[in-house]
Amino acid sequence: MSELNLVLLGPPGSGKGTQGERLQEDFRLPYYATGDILRAAVRDGTDLGGEAKEYMDRGDLVPDTVMVGLIAEPVSRSEAADGFILDGFPRTTAQAEALDTKMEELDRALSAAILIEVSDDEVVRRLGGRRTCIKEGHIFHIEFDPPKNDDICDICGARLEIRDDDKPEVIRNRLETYHEKTEPLVSYYERSGILRRVDGSRDPDDVNDRIRAMLATLRMEEEL
Ligand SMILES: [Zn+2]
């Protein structure tokens, strides 16, 4: 069986995490979300984790070399021998290049960079509709999962509010940053011929079907 070494790309609210978890089940591949890896390395006090912590404690970004080292560790594990799903890394072209170099060292290569595409308006609709209760953090959505009474939590009766992160202007800002950082990455993977675009505006089952179909095609092509 050929390896499935996957990178997931997509804006906040694209359902990237959901799709990553589904793919993890579908293909029995480890799913590595960068934030989790970073936190685990810091918690376990590994050399790289310690190094990363120094930067984070200073409020600095963890440099690419440290990030690549952190990602290289799980990717080299035996559980990832048949492939892996990376989410949240790479974030920049420099990181993508470093990842390619690392993969070459391991005598492997990325199979696909899957871009889950969702329009900015749809992201604002998805994230901006969230209402969070101030007491327990229960989450509702004015469109997809509305509370019985406006502004009141069905579960604990507390008031519902729009978290700062879910305010349209904040979402737009995050999207701007996302486009700025991710577009060069998209071009990078387009040039290397492994970019696969998936329409993320459909419902999660449909998106999952399309990704699986795309990966099945990819494997067939490899076998030819
Ligand atoms: Zn509540």
CSV table of C-alpha atoms and ligand atoms in Angstrom, one decimal:
chain,number,residue,atom,x,y,z
A,1,MET,CA,0.0,0.0,0.0
A,2,SER,CA,1.3,3.4,-0.9
A,3,GLU,CA,1.7,6.0,1.8
A,4,LEU,CA,-0.8,8.8,2.4
A,5,ASN,CA,1.1,11.8,3.7
A,6,LEU,CA,-1.4,14.6,3.9
A,7,VAL,CA,-1.4,18.3,4.7
A,8,LEU,CA,-4.8,19.9,5.4
A,9,LEU,CA,-5.2,23.6,4.6
A,10,GLY,CA,-8.3,25.8,5.0
A,11,PRO,CA,-9.6,28.9,6.8
A,12,PRO,CA,-10.9,28.9,10.3
A,13,GLY,CA,-14.5,27.6,10.2
A,14,SER,CA,-13.8,25.4,7.1
A,15,GLY,CA,-14.4,22.2,9.1
A,16,LYS,CA,-10.7,21.2,8.7
A,17,GLY,CA,-10.6,19.7,12.2
A,18,THR,CA,-13.7,17.7,11.5
A,19,GLN,CA,-12.4,16.4,8.2
A,20,GLY,CA,-9.1,15.6,9.7
A,21,GLU,CA,-10.7,13.4,12.4
A,22,ARG,CA,-12.9,11.7,9.7
A,23,LEU,CA,-9.9,11.0,7.6
A,24,GLN,CA,-8.1,9.6,10.6
A,25,GLU,CA,-10.9,7.1,11.0
A,26,ASP,CA,-11.4,6.4,7.3
A,27,PHE,CA,-7.7,5.6,6.6
A,28,ARG,CA,-6.5,4.8,10.1
A,29,LEU,CA,-3.8,7.4,9.9
A,30,PRO,CA,-2.5,9.5,12.8
A,31,TYR,CA,-3.8,13.0,12.9
A,32,TYR,CA,-1.3,15.6,14.0
A,33,ALA,CA,-2.7,19.0,14.9
A,34,THR,CA,0.3,21.3,15.4
A,35,GLY,CA,-1.1,22.9,18.5
A,36,ASP,CA,-1.4,19.5,20.2
A,37,ILE,CA,2.1,18.5,19.2
A,38,LEU,CA,3.6,21.7,20.5
A,39,ARG,CA,1.7,21.5,23.8
A,40,ALA,CA,2.7,17.8,24.3
A,41,ALA,CA,6.3,18.5,23.6
A,42,VAL,CA,6.3,21.3,26.1
A,43,ARG,CA,4.5,19.2,28.7
A,44,ASP,CA,6.8,16.2,28.2
A,45,GLY,CA,9.8,18.5,28.5
A,46,THR,CA,11.6,17.2,25.3
A,47,ASP,CA,14.6,19.2,24.1
A,48,LEU,CA,12.7,20.8,21.4
A,49,GLY,CA,9.7,21.3,23.6
A,50,GLY,CA,12.0,23.2,26.0
A,51,GLU,CA,13.3,25.3,23.2
A,52,ALA,CA,9.9,26.1,21.9
A,53,LYS,CA,8.8,27.0,25.4
A,54,GLU,CA,11.6,29.6,25.7
A,55,TYR,CA,10.3,31.4,22.7
A,56,MET,CA,6.7,31.2,23.8
A,57,ASP,CA,7.5,32.4,27.3
A,58,ARG,CA,9.1,35.5,25.7
A,59,GLY,CA,6.0,35.9,23.5
A,60,ASP,CA,7.9,35.2,20.4
A,61,LEU,CA,6.9,32.9,17.5
A,62,VAL,CA,8.5,29.5,17.6
A,63,PRO,CA,11.0,29.5,14.7
A,64,ASP,CA,10.6,27.3,11.7
A,65,THR,CA,13.6,25.1,12.5
A,66,VAL,CA,12.1,24.2,15.9
A,67,MET,CA,8.7,23.7,14.4
A,68,VAL,CA,10.0,21.3,11.7
A,69,GLY,CA,11.9,19.4,14.4
A,70,LEU,CA,8.8,19.1,16.4
A,71,ILE,CA,6.7,17.8,13.4
A,72,ALA,CA,9.5,15.5,12.2
A,73,GLU,CA,9.3,13.5,15.4
A,74,PRO,CA,5.7,12.2,15.2
A,75,VAL,CA,6.0,11.9,11.4
A,76,SER,CA,9.0,9.5,11.9
A,77,ARG,CA,7.1,7.3,14.3
A,78,SER,CA,6.1,3.8,13.3
A,79,GLU,CA,2.4,4.7,13.7
A,80,ALA,CA,2.9,7.1,10.8
A,81,ALA,CA,4.7,4.6,8.5
A,82,ASP,CA,1.6,4.4,6.2
A,83,GLY,CA,1.0,8.1,6.3
A,84,PHE,CA,-0.3,10.9,8.5
A,85,ILE,CA,-2.5,13.9,8.5
A,86,LEU,CA,-1.0,17.3,9.3
A,87,ASP,CA,-3.2,20.2,10.4
A,88,GLY,CA,-1.8,23.6,11.2
A,89,PHE,CA,1.6,23.0,9.7
A,90,PRO,CA,3.1,24.2,7.5
A,91,ARG,CA,1.8,27.7,7.8
A,92,THR,CA,4.5,29.4,5.7
A,93,THR,CA,6.3,28.6,2.5
A,94,ALA,CA,9.6,28.4,4.5
A,95,GLN,CA,8.0,25.7,6.7
A,96,ALA,CA,6.7,23.9,3.6
A,97,GLU,CA,10.2,23.8,2.1
A,98,ALA,CA,11.6,22.6,5.4
A,99,LEU,CA,9.0,19.9,5.6
A,100,ASP,CA,9.8,18.8,2.0
A,101,THR,CA,13.5,18.6,2.9
A,102,LYS,CA,12.7,16.6,6.0
A,103,MET,CA,10.5,14.2,4.0
A,104,GLU,CA,13.3,13.7,1.5
A,105,GLU,CA,15.7,12.8,4.3
A,106,LEU,CA,13.1,10.2,5.4
A,107,ASP,CA,12.9,9.0,1.7
A,108,ARG,CA,9.3,10.0,1.6
A,109,ALA,CA,7.2,12.7,0.0
A,110,LEU,CA,3.9,14.5,0.7
A,111,SER,CA,1.0,12.8,-1.2
A,112,ALA,CA,-1.4,15.8,-1.2
A,113,ALA,CA,-2.1,19.2,0.2
A,114,ILE,CA,-5.8,19.3,0.6
A,115,LEU,CA,-7.3,22.8,0.6
A,116,ILE,CA,-10.8,23.0,2.0
A,117,GLU,CA,-12.2,26.1,0.3
A,118,VAL,CA,-14.9,28.2,2.0
A,119,SER,CA,-15.7,31.7,1.0
A,120,ASP,CA,-15.0,34.5,3.5
A,121,ASP,CA,-18.8,35.3,3.7
A,122,GLU,CA,-19.5,31.7,4.6
A,123,VAL,CA,-16.8,31.6,7.3
A,124,VAL,CA,-18.4,34.8,8.8
A,125,ARG,CA,-21.8,33.1,8.7
A,126,ARG,CA,-20.5,30.0,10.3
A,127,LEU,CA,-18.4,31.5,13.1
A,128,GLY,CA,-20.3,34.8,13.5
A,129,GLY,CA,-23.5,33.0,14.3
A,130,ARG,CA,-22.1,31.3,17.4
A,131,ARG,CA,-23.5,32.3,20.7
A,132,THR,CA,-21.7,31.2,23.9
A,133,CYS,CA,-23.2,31.1,27.3
A,134,ILE,CA,-21.3,33.2,29.8
A,135,LYS,CA,-21.5,30.7,32.6
A,136,GLU,CA,-20.6,27.2,31.3
A,137,GLY,CA,-19.5,28.1,27.7
A,138,HIS,CA,-22.3,26.1,26.1
A,139,ILE,CA,-22.3,26.9,22.4
A,140,PHE,CA,-25.3,27.5,20.1
A,141,HIS,CA,-25.6,28.8,16.6
A,142,ILE,CA,-28.4,31.2,15.6
A,143,GLU,CA,-28.9,29.4,12.3
A,144,PHE,CA,-27.6,25.8,12.7
A,145,ASP,CA,-28.4,25.1,16.4
A,146,PRO,CA,-30.6,28.0,17.7
A,147,PRO,CA,-31.4,28.3,21.4
A,148,LYS,CA,-35.1,28.0,22.3
A,149,ASN,CA,-35.1,31.6,23.6
A,150,ASP,CA,-32.9,34.2,22.1
A,151,ASP,CA,-29.9,35.1,24.2
A,152,ILE,CA,-30.6,32.4,26.9
A,153,CYS,CA,-28.7,29.1,27.3
A,154,ASP,CA,-31.1,26.1,27.0
A,155,ILE,CA,-28.8,24.0,29.2
A,156,CYS,CA,-28.0,26.3,32.2
A,157,GLY,CA,-30.2,29.4,31.7
A,158,ALA,CA,-27.3,31.8,31.6
A,159,ARG,CA,-27.1,34.7,29.2
A,160,LEU,CA,-25.7,34.0,25.7
A,161,GLU,CA,-23.1,36.3,24.2
A,162,ILE,CA,-21.0,36.7,21.1
A,163,ARG,CA,-17.4,35.9,22.1
A,164,ASP,CA,-14.8,38.4,20.9
A,165,ASP,CA,-13.3,35.8,18.6
A,166,ASP,CA,-16.7,35.4,16.9
A,167,LYS,CA,-17.3,39.1,16.2
A,168,PRO,CA,-17.5,39.7,12.4
A,169,GLU,CA,-14.7,42.3,12.4
A,170,VAL,CA,-12.4,39.9,14.3
A,171,ILE,CA,-13.3,37.0,12.0
A,172,ARG,CA,-12.5,39.3,9.0
A,173,ASN,CA,-9.1,40.1,10.5
A,174,ARG,CA,-8.3,36.5,11.0
A,175,LEU,CA,-9.3,35.7,7.5
A,176,GLU,CA,-7.1,38.5,6.2
A,177,THR,CA,-4.1,37.0,8.1
A,178,TYR,CA,-5.1,33.6,6.8
A,179,HIS,CA,-5.2,34.7,3.1
A,180,GLU,CA,-1.9,36.6,3.5
A,181,LYS,CA,-0.1,33.6,4.9
A,182,THR,CA,-1.8,30.7,3.1
A,183,GLU,CA,-2.0,32.0,-0.4
A,184,PRO,CA,1.8,31.7,-1.0
A,185,LEU,CA,1.5,28.2,0.5
A,186,VAL,CA,-1.3,27.3,-1.9
A,187,SER,CA,0.9,28.5,-4.9
A,188,TYR,CA,3.8,26.5,-3.5
A,189,TYR,CA,1.8,23.2,-3.5
A,190,GLU,CA,0.2,24.1,-6.8
A,191,ARG,CA,3.7,24.4,-8.3
A,192,SER,CA,4.7,21.1,-6.8
A,193,GLY,CA,1.6,19.5,-8.3
A,194,ILE,CA,0.1,18.1,-5.1
A,195,LEU,CA,-2.6,20.7,-4.3
A,196,ARG,CA,-6.1,19.3,-4.3
A,197,ARG,CA,-9.0,21.7,-3.8
A,198,VAL,CA,-12.2,20.6,-2.1
A,199,ASP,CA,-15.4,22.6,-1.9
A,200,GLY,CA,-15.9,23.1,1.8
A,201,SER,CA,-19.3,24.9,1.5
A,202,ARG,CA,-21.1,21.5,1.4
A,203,ASP,CA,-22.2,19.5,4.4
A,204,PRO,CA,-19.4,17.6,6.2
A,205,ASP,CA,-20.4,14.2,4.9
A,206,ASP,CA,-20.3,15.4,1.4
A,207,VAL,CA,-16.9,17.0,1.9
A,208,ASN,CA,-15.6,13.8,3.4
A,209,ASP,CA,-16.9,11.8,0.4
A,210,ARG,CA,-15.2,14.0,-2.0
A,211,ILE,CA,-11.9,13.9,-0.1
A,212,ARG,CA,-12.0,10.1,0.0
A,213,ALA,CA,-12.8,9.9,-3.7
A,214,MET,CA,-10.0,12.2,-4.4
A,215,LEU,CA,-7.5,10.1,-2.4
A,216,ALA,CA,-8.8,6.9,-4.0
A,217,THR,CA,-8.0,8.4,-7.4
A,218,LEU,CA,-4.6,9.5,-6.2
A,219,ARG,CA,-3.8,6.0,-5.1
A,220,MET,CA,-5.0,4.6,-8.4
A,221,GLU,CA,-2.8,7.0,-10.4
A,222,GLU,CA,0.2,6.0,-8.3
A,223,GLU,CA,-0.4,2.4,-9.0
A,224,LEU,CA,-0.5,2.9,-12.8
B,1,ZN,ZN,-25.0,27.3,29.5
